[in-house]
Short mmCIF file of C-alpha atoms and ligand atoms in Angstrom, two decimals:
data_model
loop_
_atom_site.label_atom_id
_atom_site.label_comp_id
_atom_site.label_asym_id
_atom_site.label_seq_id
_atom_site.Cartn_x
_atom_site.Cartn_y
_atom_site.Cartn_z
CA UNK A 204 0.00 0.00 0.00
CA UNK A 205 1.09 3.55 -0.82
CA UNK A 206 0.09 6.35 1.32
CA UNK A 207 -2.45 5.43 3.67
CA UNK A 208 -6.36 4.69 2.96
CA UNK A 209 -8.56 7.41 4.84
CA UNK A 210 -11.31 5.39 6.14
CA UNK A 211 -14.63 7.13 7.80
CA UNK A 212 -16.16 4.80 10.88
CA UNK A 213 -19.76 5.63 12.48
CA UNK A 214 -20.77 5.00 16.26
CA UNK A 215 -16.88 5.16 17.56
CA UNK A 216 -16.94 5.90 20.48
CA UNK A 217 -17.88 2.46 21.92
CA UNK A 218 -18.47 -1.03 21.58
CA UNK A 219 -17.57 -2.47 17.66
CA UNK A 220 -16.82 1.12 16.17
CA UNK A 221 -14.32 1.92 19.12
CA UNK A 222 -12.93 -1.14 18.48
CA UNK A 223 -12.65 -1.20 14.60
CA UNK A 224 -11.06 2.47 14.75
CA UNK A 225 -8.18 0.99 17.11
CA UNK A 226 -7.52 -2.30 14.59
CA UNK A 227 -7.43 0.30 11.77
CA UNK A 228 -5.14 2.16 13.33
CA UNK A 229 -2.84 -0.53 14.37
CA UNK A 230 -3.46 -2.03 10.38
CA UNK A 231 -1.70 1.78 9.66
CA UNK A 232 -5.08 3.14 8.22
CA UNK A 233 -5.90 7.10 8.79
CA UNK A 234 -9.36 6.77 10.93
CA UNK A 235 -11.67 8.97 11.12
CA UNK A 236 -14.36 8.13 13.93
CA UNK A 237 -17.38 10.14 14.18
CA UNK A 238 -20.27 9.61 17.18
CA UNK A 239 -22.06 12.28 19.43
CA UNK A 240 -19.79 11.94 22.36
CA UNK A 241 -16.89 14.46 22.10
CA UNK A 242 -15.21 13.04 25.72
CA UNK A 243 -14.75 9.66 24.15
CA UNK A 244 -14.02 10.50 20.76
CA UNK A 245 -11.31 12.80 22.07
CA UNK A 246 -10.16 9.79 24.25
CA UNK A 247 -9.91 7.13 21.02
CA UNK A 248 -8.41 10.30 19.39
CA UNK A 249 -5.06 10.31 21.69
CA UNK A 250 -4.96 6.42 22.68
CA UNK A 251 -4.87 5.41 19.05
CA UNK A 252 -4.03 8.56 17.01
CA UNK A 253 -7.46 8.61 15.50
CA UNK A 254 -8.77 11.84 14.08
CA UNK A 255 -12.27 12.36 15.29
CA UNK A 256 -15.53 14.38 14.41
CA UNK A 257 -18.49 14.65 16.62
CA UNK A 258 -21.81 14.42 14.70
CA UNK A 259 -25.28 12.85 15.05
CA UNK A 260 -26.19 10.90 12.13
CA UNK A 261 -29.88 11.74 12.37
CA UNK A 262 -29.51 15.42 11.62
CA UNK A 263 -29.07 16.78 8.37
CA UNK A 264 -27.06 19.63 9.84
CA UNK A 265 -23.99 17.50 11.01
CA UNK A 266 -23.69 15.22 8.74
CA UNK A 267 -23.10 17.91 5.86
CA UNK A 268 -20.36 19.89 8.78
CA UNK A 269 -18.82 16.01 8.52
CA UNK A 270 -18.79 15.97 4.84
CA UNK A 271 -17.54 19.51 4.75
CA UNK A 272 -14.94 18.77 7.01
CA UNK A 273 -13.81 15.58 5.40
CA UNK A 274 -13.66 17.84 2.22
CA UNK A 275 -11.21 20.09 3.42
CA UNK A 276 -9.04 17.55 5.46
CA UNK A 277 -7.61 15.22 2.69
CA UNK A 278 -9.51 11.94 1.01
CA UNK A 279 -11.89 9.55 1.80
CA UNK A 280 -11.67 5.34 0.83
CA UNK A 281 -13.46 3.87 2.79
CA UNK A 282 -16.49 4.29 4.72
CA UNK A 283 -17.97 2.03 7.59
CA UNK A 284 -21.60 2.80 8.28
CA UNK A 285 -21.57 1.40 12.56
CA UNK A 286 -24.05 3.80 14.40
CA UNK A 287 -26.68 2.20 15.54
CA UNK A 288 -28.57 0.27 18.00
CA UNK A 289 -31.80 -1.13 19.19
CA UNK A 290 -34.40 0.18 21.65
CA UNK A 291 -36.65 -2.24 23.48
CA UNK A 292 -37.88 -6.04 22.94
CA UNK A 293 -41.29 -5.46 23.32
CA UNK A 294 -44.23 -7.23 21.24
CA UNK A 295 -44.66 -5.52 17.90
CA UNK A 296 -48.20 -4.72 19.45
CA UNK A 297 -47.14 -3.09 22.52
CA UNK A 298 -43.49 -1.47 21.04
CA UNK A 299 -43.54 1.87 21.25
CA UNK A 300 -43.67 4.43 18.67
CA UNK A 301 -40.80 6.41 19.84
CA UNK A 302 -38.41 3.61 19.74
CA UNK A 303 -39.13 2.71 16.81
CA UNK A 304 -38.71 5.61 15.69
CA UNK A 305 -35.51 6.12 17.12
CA UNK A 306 -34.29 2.51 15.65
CA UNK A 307 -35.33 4.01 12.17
CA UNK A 308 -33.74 7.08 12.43
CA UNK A 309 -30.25 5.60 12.95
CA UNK A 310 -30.12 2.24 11.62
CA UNK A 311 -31.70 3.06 8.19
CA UNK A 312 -31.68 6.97 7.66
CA UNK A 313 -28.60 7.26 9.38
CA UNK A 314 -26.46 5.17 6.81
CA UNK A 315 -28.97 6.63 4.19
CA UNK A 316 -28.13 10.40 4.71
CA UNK A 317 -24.23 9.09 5.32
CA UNK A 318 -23.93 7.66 2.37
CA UNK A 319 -25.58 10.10 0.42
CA UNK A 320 -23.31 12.71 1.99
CA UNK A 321 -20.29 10.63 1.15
CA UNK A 322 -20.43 9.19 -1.81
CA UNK A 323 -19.00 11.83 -3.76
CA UNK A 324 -16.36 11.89 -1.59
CA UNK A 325 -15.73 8.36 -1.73
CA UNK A 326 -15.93 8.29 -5.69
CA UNK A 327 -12.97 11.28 -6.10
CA UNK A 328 -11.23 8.62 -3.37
CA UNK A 329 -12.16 5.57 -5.81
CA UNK A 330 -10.91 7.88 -8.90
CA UNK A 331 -7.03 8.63 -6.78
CA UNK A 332 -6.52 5.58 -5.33
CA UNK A 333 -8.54 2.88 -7.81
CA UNK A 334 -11.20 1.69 -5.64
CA UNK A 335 -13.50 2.55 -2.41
CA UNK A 336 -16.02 1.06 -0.28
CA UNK A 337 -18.95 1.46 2.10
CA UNK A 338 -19.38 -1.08 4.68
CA UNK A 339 -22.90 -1.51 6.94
CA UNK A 340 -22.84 -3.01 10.24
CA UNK A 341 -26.13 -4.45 10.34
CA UNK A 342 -27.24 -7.56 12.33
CA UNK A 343 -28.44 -11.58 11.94
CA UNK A 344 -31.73 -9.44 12.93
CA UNK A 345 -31.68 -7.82 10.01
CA UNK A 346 -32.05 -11.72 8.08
CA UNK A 347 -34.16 -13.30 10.80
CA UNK A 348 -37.40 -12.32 12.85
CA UNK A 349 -37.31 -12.89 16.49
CA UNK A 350 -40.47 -12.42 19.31
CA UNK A 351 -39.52 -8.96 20.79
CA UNK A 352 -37.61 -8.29 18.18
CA UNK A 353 -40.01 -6.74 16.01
CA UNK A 354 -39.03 -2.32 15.52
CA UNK A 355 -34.98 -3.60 15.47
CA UNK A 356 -36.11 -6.19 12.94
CA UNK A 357 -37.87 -4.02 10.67
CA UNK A 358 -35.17 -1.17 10.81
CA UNK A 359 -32.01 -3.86 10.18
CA UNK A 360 -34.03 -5.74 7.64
CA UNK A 361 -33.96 -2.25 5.94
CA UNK A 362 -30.35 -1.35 5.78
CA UNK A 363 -30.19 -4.79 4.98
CA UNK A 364 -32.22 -4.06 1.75
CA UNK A 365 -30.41 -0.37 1.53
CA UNK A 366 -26.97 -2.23 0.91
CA UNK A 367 -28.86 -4.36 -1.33
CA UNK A 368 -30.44 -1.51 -3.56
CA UNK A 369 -26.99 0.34 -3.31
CA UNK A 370 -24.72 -2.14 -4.29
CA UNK A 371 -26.73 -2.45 -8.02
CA UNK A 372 -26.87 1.21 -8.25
CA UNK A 373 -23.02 1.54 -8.16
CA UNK A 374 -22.52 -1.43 -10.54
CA UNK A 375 -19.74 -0.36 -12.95
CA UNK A 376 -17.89 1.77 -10.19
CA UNK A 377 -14.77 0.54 -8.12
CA UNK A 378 -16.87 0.96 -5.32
CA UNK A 379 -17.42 -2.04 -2.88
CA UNK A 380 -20.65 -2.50 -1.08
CA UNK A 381 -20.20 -5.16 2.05
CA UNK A 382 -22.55 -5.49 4.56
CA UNK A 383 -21.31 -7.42 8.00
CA UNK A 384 -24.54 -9.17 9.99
CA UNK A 385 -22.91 -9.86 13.80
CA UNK A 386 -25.28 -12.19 16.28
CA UNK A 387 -24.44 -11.91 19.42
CA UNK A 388 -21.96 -9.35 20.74
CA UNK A 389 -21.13 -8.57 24.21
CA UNK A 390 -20.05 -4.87 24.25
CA UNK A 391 -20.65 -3.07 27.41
CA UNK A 392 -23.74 -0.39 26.22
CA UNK A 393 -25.11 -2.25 23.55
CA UNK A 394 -28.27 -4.35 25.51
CA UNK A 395 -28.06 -1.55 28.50
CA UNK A 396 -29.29 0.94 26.10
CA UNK A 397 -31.96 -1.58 24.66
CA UNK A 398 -33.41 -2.95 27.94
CA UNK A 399 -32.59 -0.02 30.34
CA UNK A 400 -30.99 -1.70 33.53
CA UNK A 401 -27.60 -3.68 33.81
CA UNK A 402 -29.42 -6.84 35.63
CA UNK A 403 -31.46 -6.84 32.27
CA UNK A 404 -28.18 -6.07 29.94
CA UNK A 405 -25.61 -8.57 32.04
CA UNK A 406 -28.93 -11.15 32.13
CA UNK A 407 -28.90 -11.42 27.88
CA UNK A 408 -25.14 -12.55 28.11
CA UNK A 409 -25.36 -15.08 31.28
CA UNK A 410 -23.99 -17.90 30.93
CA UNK A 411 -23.18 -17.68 27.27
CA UNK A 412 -19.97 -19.52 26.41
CA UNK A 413 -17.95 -16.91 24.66
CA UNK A 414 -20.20 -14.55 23.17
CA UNK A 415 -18.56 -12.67 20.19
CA UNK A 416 -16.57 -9.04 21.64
CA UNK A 417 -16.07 -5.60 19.53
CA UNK A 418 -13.07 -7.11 18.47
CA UNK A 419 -13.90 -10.37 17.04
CA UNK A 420 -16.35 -8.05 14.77
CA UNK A 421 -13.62 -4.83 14.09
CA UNK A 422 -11.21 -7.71 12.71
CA UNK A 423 -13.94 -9.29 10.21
CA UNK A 424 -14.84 -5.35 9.46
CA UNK A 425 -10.74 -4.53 8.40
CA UNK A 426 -10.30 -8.24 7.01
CA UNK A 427 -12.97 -7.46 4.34
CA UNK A 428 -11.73 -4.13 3.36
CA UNK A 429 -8.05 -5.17 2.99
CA UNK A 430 -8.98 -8.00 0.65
CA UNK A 431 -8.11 -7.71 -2.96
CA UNK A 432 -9.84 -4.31 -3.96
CA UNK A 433 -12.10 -6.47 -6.48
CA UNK A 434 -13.11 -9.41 -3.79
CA UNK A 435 -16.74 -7.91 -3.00
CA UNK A 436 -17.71 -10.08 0.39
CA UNK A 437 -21.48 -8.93 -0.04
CA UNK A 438 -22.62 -10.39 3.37
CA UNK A 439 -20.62 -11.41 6.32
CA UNK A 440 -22.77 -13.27 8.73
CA UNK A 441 -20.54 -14.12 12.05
CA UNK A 442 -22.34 -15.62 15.60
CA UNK A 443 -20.87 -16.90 18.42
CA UNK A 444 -20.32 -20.46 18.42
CA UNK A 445 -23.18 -20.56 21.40
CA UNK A 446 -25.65 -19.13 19.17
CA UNK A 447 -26.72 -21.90 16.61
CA UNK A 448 -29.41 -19.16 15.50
CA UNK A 449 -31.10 -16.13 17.27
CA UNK A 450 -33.80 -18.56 18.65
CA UNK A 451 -31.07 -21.13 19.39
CA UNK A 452 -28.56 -20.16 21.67
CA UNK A 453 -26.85 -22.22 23.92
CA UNK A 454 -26.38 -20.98 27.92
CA UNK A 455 -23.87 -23.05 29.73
CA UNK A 456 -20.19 -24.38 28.72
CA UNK A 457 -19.79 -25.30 25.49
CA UNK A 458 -18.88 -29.91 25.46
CA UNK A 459 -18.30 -32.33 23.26
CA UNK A 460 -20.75 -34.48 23.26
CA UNK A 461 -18.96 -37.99 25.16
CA UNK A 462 -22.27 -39.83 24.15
CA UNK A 463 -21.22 -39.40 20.68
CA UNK A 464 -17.65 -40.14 21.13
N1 NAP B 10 -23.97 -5.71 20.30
C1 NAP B 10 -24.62 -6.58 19.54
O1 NAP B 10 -25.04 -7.66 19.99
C2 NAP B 10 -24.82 -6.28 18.07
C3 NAP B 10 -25.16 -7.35 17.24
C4 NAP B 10 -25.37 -7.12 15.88
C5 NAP B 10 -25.26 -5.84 15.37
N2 NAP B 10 -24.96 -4.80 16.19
C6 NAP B 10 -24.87 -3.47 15.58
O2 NAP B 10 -23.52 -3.04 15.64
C7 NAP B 10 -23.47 -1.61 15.73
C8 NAP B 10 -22.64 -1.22 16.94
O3 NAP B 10 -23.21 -1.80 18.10
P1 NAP B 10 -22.46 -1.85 19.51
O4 NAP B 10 -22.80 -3.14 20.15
O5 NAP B 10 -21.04 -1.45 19.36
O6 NAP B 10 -23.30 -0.73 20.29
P2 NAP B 10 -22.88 0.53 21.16
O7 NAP B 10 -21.71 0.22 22.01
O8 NAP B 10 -24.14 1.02 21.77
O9 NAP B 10 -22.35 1.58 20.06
C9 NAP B 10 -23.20 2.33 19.25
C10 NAP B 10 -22.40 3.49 18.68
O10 NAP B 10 -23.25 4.24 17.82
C11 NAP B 10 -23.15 5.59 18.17
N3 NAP B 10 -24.40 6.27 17.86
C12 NAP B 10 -25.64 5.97 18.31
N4 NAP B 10 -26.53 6.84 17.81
C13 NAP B 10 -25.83 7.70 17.04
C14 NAP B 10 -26.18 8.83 16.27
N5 NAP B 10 -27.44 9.26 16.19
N6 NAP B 10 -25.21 9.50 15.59
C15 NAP B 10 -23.92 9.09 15.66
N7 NAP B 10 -23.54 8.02 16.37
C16 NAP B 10 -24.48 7.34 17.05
C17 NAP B 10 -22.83 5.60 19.66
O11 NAP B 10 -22.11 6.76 20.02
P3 NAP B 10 -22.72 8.10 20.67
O12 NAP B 10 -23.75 7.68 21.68
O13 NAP B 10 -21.50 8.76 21.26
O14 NAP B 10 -23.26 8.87 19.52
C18 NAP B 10 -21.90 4.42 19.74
O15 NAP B 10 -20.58 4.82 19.42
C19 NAP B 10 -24.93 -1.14 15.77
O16 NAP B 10 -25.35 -0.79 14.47
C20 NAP B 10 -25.67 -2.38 16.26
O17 NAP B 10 -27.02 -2.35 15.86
C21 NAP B 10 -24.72 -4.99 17.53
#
């Protein structure tokens, strides 16, 4: 590699996009990590070197200061759409409008207004360097209904179809479109924010042999974009070995079974 690809990451300051800014850096990438929380960002910024730009992906506003500011502060390869989350696991009759809405706003307009923000960025990037890419974090509940699972469902099932929509629209460009579906993580925010108390949060990992961490994600994440610029991984689907399928997971340590042996 040349000079260094300039890669844009979403929802950095925690969990899987704090985590995929610090194995970019350490993979010699320039990183740019963008969330709402200027403490941590600034904190990524001078443990890894990072540079960092504090914007909310629902609002128009900062998203076109990001693009403006990526403008002015050199090129852009690579972007990884990561913000997001889920609010809730109530019955799709009793969910509640405003966390749906929320879900929406991030998980599907989010990477919608990103992406339209950067893609001409990311095509003068493709045009210098002779290829880019936009990779979406989205979830095995964006491929698979679960009970309680209903306004996240709907919302990843949607950037699941975005990715799918985009990637025919750019046919013809160097531009890869990659989409990464992770089951179950264990990052420390990710179930607190979706069920409100850390009993609840600590309760969806208990007893799970080795549920996946940000890292185990972040390294699939830079593994697909430092493939061959031309290997297109449209879907990455990783689980923890627990987690046969969302309705399937196993609580309690993983054995071979001596019945079978
Ligand atoms: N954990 C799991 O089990 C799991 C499984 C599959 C997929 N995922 C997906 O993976 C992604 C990361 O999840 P995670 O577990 O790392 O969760 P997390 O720790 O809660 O991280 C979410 C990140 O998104 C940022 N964010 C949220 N709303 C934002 C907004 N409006 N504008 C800009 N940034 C925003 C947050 O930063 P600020 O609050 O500072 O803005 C934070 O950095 C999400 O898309 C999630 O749906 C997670």
């Amino acid at each position: 590699m040349g000079e260094a690809r300039r890669v844009v990451v979403t929802g950095a300051s925690s969990g899987i996009g704090e985590a995929t800014v610090r194995r970019f850096r350490e993979h010699g990438w320039q990183v740019v990590g963008v969330a709402r929380r200027a403490d941590r960002l600034e904190a990524l910024a001078a443990a890894t070197g990072a540079e960092t730009f504090v914007a909310d992906v629902t609002s128009d506003d900062d998203v076109a200061a990001l693009r403006a500011h990526l403008e002015a502060t050199g090129p852009v390869h690579a972007l990884v759409n990561n913000a997001g989350g889920a609010r809730g696991s109530d019955t799709v009759e009793a969910g509640s409008i405003a966390d749906w809405q929320w879900m929406f706003d991030v998980n599907v307009l989010g990477v919608k207004r990103v992406v339209s923000a950067l893609l001409p960025l990311l095509r003068r990037g493709a045009q210098q360097a002779g290829s880019a890419d936009v990779l979406t974090v989205t979830s095995t509940a964006g491929l698979q209904a679960y009970a309680g699972g209903g306004g996240y469902n709907a919302a990843k099932f949607a950037a699941h179809a975005l990715v799918g929509a985009l990637r025919l629209e750019l046919k013809g460009e160097p531009i890869r479109v990659m989409e990464v579906a992770p089951g179950m993580v264990h990052t420390p925010e990710f179930s607190l924010k979706r069920l409100g108390s850390s009993e609840q949060a600590e309760a969806v990992y208990e007893g799970v042999d080795h549920p996946l961490t940000a890292d185990d994600v972040a390294s699939v994440i830079v593994q697909a974009l430092e493939q061959p610029w031309h290997v297109n991984q449209d879907l990455i689907v990783l689980r923890p070995v627990a987690q046969a399928a969302q309705y399937a997971l196993h609580r309690g340590p993983l054995e071979v079974n001596s019945e079978l042996l």
